[in-house]
PDB file of C-alpha atoms in Angstrom:
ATOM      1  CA  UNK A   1     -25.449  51.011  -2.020  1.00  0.00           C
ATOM      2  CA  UNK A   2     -29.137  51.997  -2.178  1.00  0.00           C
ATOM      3  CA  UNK A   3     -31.571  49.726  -0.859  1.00  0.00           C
ATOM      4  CA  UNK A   4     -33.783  47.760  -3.187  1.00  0.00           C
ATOM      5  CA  UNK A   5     -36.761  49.918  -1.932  1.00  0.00           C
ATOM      6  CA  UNK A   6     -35.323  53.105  -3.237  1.00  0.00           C
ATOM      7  CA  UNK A   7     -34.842  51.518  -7.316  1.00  0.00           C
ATOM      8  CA  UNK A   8     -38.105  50.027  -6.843  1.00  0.00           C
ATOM      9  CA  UNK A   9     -40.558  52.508  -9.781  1.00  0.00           C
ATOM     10  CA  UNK A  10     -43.594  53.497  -7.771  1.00  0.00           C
ATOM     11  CA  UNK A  11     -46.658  53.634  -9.356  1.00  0.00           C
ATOM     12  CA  UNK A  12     -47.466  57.122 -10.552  1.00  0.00           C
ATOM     13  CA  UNK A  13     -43.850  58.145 -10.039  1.00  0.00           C
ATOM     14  CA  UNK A  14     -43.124  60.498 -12.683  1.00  0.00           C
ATOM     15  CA  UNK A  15     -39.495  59.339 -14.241  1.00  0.00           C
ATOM     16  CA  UNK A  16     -36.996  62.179 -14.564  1.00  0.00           C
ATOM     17  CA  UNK A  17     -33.737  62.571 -16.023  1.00  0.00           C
ATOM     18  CA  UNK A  18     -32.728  62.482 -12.278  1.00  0.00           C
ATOM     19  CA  UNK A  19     -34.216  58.958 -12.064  1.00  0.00           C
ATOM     20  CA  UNK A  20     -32.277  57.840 -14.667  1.00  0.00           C
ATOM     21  CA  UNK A  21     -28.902  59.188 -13.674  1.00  0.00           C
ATOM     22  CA  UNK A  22     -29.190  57.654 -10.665  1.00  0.00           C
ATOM     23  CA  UNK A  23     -29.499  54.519 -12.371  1.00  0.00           C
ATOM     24  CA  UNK A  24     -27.249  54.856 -14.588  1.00  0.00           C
ATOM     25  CA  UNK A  25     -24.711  55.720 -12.008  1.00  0.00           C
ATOM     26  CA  UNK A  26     -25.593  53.221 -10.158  1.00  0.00           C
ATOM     27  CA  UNK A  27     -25.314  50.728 -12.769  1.00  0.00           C
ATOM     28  CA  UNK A  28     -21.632  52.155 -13.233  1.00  0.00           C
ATOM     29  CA  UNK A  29     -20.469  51.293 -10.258  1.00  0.00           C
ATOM     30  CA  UNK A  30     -21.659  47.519 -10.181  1.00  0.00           C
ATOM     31  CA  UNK A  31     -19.319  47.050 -13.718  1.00  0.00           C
ATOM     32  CA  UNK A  32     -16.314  49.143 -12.413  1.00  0.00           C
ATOM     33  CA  UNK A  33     -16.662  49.072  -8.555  1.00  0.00           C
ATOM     34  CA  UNK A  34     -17.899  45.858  -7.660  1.00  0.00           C
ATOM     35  CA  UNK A  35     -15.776  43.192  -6.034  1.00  0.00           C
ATOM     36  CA  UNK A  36     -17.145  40.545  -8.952  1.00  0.00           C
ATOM     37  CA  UNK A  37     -18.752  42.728 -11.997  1.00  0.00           C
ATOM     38  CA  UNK A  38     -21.289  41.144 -14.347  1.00  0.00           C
ATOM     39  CA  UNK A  39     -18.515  39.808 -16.779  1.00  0.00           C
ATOM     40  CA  UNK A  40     -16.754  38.435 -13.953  1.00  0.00           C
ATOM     41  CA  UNK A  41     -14.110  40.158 -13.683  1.00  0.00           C
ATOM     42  CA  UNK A  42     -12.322  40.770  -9.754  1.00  0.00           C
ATOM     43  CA  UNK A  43     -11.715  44.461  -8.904  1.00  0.00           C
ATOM     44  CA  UNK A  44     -11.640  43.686  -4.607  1.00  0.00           C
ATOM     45  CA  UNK A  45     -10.614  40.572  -2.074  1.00  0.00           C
ATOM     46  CA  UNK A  46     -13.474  38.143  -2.153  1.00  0.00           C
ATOM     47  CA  UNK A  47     -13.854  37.746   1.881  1.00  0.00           C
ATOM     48  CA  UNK A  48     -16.570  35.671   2.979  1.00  0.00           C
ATOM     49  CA  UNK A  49     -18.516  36.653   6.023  1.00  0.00           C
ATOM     50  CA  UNK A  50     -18.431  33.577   8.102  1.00  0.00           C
ATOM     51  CA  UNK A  51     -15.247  31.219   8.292  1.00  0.00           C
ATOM     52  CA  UNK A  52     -15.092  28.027   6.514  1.00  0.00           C
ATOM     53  CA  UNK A  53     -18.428  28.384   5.470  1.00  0.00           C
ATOM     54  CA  UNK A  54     -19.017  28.373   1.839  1.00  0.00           C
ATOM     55  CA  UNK A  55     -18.163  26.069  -1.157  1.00  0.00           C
ATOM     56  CA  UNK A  56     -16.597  26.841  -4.866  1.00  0.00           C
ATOM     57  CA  UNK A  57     -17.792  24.187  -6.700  1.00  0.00           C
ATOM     58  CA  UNK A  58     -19.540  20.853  -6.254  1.00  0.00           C
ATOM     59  CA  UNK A  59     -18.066  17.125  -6.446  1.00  0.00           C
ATOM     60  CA  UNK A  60     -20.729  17.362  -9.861  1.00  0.00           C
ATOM     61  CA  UNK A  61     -20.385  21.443 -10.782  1.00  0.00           C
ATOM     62  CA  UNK A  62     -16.586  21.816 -10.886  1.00  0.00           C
ATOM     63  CA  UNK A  63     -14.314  24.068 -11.729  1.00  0.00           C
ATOM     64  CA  UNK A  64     -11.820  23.472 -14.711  1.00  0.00           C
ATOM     65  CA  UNK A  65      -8.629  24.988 -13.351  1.00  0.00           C
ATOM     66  CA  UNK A  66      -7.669  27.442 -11.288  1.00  0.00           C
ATOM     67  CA  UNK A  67      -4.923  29.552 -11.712  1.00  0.00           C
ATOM     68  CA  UNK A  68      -2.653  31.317  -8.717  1.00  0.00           C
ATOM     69  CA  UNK A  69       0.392  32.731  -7.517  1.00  0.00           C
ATOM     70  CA  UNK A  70      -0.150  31.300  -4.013  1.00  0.00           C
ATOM     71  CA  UNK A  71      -2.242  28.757  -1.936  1.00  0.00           C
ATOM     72  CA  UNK A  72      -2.491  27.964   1.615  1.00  0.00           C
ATOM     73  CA  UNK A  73      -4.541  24.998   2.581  1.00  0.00           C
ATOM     74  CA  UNK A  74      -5.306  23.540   5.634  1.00  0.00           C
ATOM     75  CA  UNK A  75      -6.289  19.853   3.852  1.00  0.00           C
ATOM     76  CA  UNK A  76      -5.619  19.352   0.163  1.00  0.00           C
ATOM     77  CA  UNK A  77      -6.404  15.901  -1.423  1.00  0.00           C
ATOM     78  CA  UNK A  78      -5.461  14.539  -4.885  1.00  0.00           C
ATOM     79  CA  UNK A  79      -7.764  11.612  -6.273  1.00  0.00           C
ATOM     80  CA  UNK A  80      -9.449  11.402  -2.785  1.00  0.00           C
ATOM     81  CA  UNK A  81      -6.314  10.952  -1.203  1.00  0.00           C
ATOM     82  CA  UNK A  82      -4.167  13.471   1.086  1.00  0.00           C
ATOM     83  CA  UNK A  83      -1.275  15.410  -0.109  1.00  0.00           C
ATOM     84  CA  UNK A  84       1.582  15.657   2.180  1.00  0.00           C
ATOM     85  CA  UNK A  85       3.881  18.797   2.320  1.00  0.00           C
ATOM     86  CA  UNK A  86       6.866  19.277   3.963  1.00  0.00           C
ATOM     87  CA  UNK A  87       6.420  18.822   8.197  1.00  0.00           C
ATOM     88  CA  UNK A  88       3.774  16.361   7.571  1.00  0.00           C
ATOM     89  CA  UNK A  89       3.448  13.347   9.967  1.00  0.00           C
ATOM     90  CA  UNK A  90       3.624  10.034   7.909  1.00  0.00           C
ATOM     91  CA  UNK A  91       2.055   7.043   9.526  1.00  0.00           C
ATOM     92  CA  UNK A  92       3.291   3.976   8.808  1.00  0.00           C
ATOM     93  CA  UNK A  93      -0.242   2.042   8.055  1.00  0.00           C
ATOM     94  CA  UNK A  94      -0.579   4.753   5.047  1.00  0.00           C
ATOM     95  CA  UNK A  95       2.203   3.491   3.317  1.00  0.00           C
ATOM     96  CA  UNK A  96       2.157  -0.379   4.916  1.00  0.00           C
ATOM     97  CA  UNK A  97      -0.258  -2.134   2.471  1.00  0.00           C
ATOM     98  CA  UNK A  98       0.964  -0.115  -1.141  1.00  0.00           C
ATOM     99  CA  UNK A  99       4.489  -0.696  -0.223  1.00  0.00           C
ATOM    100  CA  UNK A 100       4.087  -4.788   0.802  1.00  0.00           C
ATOM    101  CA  UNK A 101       2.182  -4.998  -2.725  1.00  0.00           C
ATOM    102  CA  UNK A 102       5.341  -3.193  -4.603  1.00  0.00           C
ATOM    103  CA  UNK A 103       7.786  -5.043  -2.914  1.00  0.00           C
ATOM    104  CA  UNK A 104       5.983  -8.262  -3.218  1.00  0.00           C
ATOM    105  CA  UNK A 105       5.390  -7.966  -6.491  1.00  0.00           C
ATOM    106  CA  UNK A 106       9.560  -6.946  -7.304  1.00  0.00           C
ATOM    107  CA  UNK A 107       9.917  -9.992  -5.585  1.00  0.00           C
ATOM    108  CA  UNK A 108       7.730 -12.362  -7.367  1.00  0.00           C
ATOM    109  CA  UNK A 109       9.615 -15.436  -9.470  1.00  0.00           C
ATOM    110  CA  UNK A 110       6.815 -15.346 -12.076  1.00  0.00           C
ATOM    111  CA  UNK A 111       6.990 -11.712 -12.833  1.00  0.00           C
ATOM    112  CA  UNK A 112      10.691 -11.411 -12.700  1.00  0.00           C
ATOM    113  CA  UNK A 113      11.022 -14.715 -14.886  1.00  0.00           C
ATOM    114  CA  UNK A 114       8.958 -13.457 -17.511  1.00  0.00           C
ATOM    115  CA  UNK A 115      11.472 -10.460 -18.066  1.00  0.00           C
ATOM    116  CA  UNK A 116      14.708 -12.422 -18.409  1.00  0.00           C
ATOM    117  CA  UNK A 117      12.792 -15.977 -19.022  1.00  0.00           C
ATOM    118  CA  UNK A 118      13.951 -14.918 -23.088  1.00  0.00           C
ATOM    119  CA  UNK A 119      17.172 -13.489 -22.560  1.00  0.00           C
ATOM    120  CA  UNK A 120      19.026 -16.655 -22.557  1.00  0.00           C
ATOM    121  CA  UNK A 121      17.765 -18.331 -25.924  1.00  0.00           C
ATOM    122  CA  UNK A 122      17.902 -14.594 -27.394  1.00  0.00           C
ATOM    123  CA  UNK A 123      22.010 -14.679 -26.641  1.00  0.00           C
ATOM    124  CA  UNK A 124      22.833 -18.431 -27.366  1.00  0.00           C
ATOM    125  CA  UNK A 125      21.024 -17.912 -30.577  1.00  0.00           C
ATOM    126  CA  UNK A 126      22.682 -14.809 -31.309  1.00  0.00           C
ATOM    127  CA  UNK A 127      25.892 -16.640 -29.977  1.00  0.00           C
ATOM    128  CA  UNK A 128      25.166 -19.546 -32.545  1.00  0.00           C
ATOM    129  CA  UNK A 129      25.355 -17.157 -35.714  1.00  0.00           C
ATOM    130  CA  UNK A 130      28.719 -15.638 -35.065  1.00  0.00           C
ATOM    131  CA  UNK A 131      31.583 -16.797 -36.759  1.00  0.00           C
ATOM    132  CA  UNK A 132      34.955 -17.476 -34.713  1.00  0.00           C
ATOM    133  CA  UNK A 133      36.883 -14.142 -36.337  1.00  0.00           C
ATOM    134  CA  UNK A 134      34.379 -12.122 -34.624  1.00  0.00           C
ATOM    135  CA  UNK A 135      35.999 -12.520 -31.870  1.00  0.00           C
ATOM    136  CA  UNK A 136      35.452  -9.163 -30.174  1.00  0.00           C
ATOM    137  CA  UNK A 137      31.885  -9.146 -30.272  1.00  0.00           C
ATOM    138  CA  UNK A 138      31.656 -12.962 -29.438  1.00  0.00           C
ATOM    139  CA  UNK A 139      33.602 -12.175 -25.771  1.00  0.00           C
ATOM    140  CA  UNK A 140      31.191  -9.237 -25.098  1.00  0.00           C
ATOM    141  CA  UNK A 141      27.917 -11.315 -25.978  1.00  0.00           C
ATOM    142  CA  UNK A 142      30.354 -14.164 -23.444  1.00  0.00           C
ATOM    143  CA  UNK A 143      30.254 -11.606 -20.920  1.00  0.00           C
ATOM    144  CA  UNK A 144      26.839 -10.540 -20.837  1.00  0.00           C
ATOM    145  CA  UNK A 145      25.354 -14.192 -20.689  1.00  0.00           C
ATOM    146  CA  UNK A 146      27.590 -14.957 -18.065  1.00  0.00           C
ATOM    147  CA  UNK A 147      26.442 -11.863 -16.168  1.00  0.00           C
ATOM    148  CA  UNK A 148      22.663 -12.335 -17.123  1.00  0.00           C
ATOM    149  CA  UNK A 149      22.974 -16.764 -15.926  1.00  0.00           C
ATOM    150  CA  UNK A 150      24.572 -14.954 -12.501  1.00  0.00           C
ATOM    151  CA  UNK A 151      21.955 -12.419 -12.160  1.00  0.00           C
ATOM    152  CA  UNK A 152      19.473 -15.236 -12.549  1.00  0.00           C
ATOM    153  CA  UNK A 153      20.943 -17.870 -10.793  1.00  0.00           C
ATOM    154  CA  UNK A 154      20.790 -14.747  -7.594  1.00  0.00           C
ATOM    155  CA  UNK A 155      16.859 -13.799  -8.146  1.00  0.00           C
ATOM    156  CA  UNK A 156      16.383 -17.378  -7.808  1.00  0.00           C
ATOM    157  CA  UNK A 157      18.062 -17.696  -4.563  1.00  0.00           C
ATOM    158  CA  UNK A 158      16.861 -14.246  -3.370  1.00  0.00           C
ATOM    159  CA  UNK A 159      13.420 -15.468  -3.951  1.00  0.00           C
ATOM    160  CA  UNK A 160      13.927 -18.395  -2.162  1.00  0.00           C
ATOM    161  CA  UNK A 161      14.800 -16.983   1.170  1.00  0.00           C
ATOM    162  CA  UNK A 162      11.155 -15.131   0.754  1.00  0.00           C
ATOM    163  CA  UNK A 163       8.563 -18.444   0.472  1.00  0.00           C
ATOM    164  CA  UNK A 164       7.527 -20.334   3.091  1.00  0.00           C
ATOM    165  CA  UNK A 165       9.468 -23.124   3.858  1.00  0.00           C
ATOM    166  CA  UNK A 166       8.671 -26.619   5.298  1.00  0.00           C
ATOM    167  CA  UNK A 167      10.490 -27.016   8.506  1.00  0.00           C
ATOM    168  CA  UNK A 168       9.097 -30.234  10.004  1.00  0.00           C
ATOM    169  CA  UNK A 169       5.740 -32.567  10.427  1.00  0.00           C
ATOM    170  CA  UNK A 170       4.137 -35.415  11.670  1.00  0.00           C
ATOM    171  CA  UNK A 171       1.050 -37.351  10.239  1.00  0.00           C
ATOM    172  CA  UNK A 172      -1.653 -38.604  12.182  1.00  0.00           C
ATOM    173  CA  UNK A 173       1.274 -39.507  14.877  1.00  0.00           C
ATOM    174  CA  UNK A 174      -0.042 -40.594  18.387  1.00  0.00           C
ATOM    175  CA  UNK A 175       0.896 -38.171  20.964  1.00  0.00           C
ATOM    176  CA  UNK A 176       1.100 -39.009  24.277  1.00  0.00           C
ATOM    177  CA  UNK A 177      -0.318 -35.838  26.471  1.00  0.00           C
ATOM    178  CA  UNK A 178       2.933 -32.868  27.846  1.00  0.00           C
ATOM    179  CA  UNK A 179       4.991 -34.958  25.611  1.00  0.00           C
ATOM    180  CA  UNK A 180       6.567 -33.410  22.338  1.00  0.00           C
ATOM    181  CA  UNK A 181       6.085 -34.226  19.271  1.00  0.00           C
ATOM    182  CA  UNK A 182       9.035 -33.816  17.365  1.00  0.00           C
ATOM    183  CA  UNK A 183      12.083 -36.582  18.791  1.00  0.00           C
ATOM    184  CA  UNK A 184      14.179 -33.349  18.070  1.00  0.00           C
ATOM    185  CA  UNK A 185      13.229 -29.240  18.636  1.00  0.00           C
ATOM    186  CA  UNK A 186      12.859 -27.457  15.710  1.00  0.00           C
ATOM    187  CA  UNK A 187      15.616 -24.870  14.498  1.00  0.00           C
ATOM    188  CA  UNK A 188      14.110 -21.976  13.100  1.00  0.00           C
ATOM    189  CA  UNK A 189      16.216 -20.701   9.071  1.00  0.00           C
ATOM    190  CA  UNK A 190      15.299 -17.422   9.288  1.00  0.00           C
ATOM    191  CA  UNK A 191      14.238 -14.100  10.840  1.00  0.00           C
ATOM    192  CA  UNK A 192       9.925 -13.614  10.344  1.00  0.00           C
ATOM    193  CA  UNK A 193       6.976 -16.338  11.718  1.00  0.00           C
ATOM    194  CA  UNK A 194       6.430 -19.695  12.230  1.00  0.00           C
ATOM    195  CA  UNK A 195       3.260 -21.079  11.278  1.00  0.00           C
ATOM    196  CA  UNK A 196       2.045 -23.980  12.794  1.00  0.00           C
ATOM    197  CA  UNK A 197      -1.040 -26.189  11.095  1.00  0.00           C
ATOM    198  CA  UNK A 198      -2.808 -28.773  13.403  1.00  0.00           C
ATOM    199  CA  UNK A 199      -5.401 -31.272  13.346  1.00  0.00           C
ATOM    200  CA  UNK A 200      -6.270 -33.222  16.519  1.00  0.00           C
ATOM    201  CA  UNK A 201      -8.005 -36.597  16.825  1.00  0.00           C
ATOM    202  CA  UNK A 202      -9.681 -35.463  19.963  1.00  0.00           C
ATOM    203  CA  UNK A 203     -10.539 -31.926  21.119  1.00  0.00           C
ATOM    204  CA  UNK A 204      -8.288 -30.414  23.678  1.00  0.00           C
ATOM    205  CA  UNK A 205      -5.057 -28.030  24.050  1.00  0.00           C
ATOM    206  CA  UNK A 206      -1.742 -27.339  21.789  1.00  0.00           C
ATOM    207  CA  UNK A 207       1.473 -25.480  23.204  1.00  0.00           C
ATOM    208  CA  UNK A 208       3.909 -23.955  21.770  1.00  0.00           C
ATOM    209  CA  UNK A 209       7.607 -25.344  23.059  1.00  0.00           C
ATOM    210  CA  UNK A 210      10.054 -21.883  22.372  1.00  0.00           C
ATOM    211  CA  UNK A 211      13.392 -21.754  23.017  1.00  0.00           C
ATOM    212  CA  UNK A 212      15.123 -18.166  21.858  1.00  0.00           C
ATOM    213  CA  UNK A 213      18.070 -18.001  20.252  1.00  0.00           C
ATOM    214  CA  UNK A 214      21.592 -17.701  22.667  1.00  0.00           C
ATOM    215  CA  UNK A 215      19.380 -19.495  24.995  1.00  0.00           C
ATOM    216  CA  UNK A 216      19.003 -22.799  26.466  1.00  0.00           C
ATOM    217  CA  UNK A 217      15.657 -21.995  28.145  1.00  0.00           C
ATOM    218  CA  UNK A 218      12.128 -23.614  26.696  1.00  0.00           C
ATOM    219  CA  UNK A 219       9.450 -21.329  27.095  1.00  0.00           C
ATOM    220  CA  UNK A 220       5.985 -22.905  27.053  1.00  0.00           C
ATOM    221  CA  UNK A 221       2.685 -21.431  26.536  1.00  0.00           C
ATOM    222  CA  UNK A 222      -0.569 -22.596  25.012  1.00  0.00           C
ATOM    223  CA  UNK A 223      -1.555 -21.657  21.542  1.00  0.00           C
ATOM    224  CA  UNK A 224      -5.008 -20.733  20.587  1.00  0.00           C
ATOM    225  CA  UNK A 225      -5.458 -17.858  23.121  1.00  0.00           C
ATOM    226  CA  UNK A 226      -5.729 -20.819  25.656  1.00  0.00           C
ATOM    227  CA  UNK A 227      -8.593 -21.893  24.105  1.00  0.00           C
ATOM    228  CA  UNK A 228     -10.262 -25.777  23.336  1.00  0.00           C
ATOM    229  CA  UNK A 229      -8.940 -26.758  19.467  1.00  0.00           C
ATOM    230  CA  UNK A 230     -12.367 -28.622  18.486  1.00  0.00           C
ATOM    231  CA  UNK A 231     -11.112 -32.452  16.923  1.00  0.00           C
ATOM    232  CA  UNK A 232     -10.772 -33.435  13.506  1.00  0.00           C
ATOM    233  CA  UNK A 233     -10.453 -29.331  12.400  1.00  0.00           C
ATOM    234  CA  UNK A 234      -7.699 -27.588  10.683  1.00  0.00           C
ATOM    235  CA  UNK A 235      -6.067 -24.579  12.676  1.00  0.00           C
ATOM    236  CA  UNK A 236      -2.995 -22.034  12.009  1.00  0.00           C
ATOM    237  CA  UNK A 237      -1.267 -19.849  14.645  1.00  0.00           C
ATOM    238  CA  UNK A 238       1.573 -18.121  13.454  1.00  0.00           C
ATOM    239  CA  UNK A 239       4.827 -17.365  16.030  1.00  0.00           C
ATOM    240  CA  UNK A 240       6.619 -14.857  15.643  1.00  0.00           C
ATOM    241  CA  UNK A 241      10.527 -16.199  15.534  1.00  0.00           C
ATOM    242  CA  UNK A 242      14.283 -15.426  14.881  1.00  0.00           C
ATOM    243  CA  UNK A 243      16.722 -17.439  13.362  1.00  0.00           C
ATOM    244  CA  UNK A 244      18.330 -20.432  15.504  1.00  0.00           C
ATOM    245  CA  UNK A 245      15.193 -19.910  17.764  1.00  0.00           C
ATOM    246  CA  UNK A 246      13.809 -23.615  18.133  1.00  0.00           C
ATOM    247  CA  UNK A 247      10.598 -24.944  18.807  1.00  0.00           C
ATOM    248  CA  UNK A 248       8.132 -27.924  19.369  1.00  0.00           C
ATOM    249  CA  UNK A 249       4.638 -28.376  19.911  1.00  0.00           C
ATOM    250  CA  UNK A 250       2.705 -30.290  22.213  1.00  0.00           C
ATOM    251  CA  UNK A 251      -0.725 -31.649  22.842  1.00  0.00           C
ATOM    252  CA  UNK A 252      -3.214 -32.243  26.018  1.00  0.00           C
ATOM    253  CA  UNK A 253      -4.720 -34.694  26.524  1.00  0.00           C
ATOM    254  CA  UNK A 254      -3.225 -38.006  24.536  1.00  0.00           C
ATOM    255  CA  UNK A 255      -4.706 -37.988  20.984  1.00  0.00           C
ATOM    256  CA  UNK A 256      -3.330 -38.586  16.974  1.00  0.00           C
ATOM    257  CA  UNK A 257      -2.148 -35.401  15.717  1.00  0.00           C
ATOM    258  CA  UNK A 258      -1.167 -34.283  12.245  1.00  0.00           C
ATOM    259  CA  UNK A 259       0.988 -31.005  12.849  1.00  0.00           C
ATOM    260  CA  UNK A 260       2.933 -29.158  10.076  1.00  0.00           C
ATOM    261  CA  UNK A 261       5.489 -26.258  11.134  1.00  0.00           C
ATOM    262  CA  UNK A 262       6.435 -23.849   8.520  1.00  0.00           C
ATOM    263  CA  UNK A 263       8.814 -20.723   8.573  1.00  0.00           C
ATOM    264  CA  UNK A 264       7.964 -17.791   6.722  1.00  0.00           C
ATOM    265  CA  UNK A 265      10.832 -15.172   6.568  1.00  0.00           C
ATOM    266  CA  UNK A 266      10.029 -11.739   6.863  1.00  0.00           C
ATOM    267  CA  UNK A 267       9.359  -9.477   3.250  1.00  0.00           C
TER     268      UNK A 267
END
């Protein structure tokens, strides 16, 4: 390739036919020999000379699409996110927070009741039309409300076992200091946290009375990270618990306490 020196027209250079050839021949090889010509057509490799250097394209100046026979990446992302291929760690607080939505949302009375909230009028009504003769279609349509009334009756109790239930509480109950506060220790449904919700009269210390399941051992430790609960304001601390674990709570010094203890099974 000649340098840009030796196309540059000098002044008082005479042009010859030489002049031109040399052009023209040089112009020849940038359309037919050139790794990129002027139409844009590829005759070589494209090899950049430095290493993960240089951009196609601009989040603003893209390109439409791009068609190959292979790619090798080291990061590709879709939509701003990652793309996994086969071999590909997967970390578990990727996935944590779309999957909790999905499942809590499956799992959600008001969603799932809007889907078969219609189904039973729709049948009984259909039910209510048919004459007695019909009796093949009749037991079918007997069938499937059965089934659907079952299916409900299930969701209901599935969904259930997945809100928070009320285990136990005391209102504005005087409790002596070490002492606990429920007569009897709390046994625990199911398998997730308990969540306990205090308010003390005075400011001072709550602990959490634990006895694990198969045992007969109480465990006791102060809530709060040990710290002072300030008086008259709400706190939460959730526990986490199995099922036939029991518990009670307790208070230091003397003072009224309002306490509720709730178990929240896990999703």
């Amino acid at each position: 390739m000649p340098s840009l020196e030796e196309l540059y027209l000098k002044t008082g250079q005479i042009i010859t036919e030489d002049w031109f050839k040399f052009h023209y021949e040089l112009h020849k090889k940038q359309i037919h020999e050139s790794a990129v010509d002027f139409y844009g057509y590829i005759h070589k490799d494209l090899i950049p000379d430095t290493d993960l250097f240089f951009n196609i394209g601009t989040p603003l100046a893209r390109i439409k699409e791009i068609h190959s026979g292979y790619g090798y990446f080291n990061n590709l992302f879709k939509d701003g996110r990652v793309v996994l291929a086969d071999g590909d760690p997967i970390y578990i607080s990727d996935i944590y927070t779309p999957a909790r939505e999905k499942i809590t949302q499956a799992i959600d009375y008001s969603k799932l009741y809007e889907y078969t909230k219609y189904i039973h009028s729709d049948l009984l009504n259909i039910l209510g039309r048919l004459d007695v003769p019909t009796s093949e279609i009749k037991e079918r349509l007997d069938r499937i409300y059965d089934y659907v009334t079952k299916i409900d009756s299930q969701l209901l109790e599935l969904i259930g076992e997945f809100r928070p239930s009320l285990l136990a509480y005391q209102v504005n109950y005087y409790a002596p200091a070490g002492a606990d506060i429920f007569a009897n220790d709390i046994l625990i449904n199911y398998d997730g946290r308990l969540r306990v919700k205090i308010l003390m009269g005075n400011s001072g210390y709550a602990y959490m009375k634990w006895i694990p399941s198969g045992t007969n051992t109480p465990i006791l430790g102060l809530l709060n990270a040990g710290d002072i609960i300030p008086s008259n304001s709400w706190h939460e601390f959730d526990f986490t618990v199995m099922k036939n674990d029991k518990v009670n709570v307790r208070v230091s010094p003397s003072t009224n306490v309002t306490v509720f203890l709730y178990n929240i099974p896990n999703t």
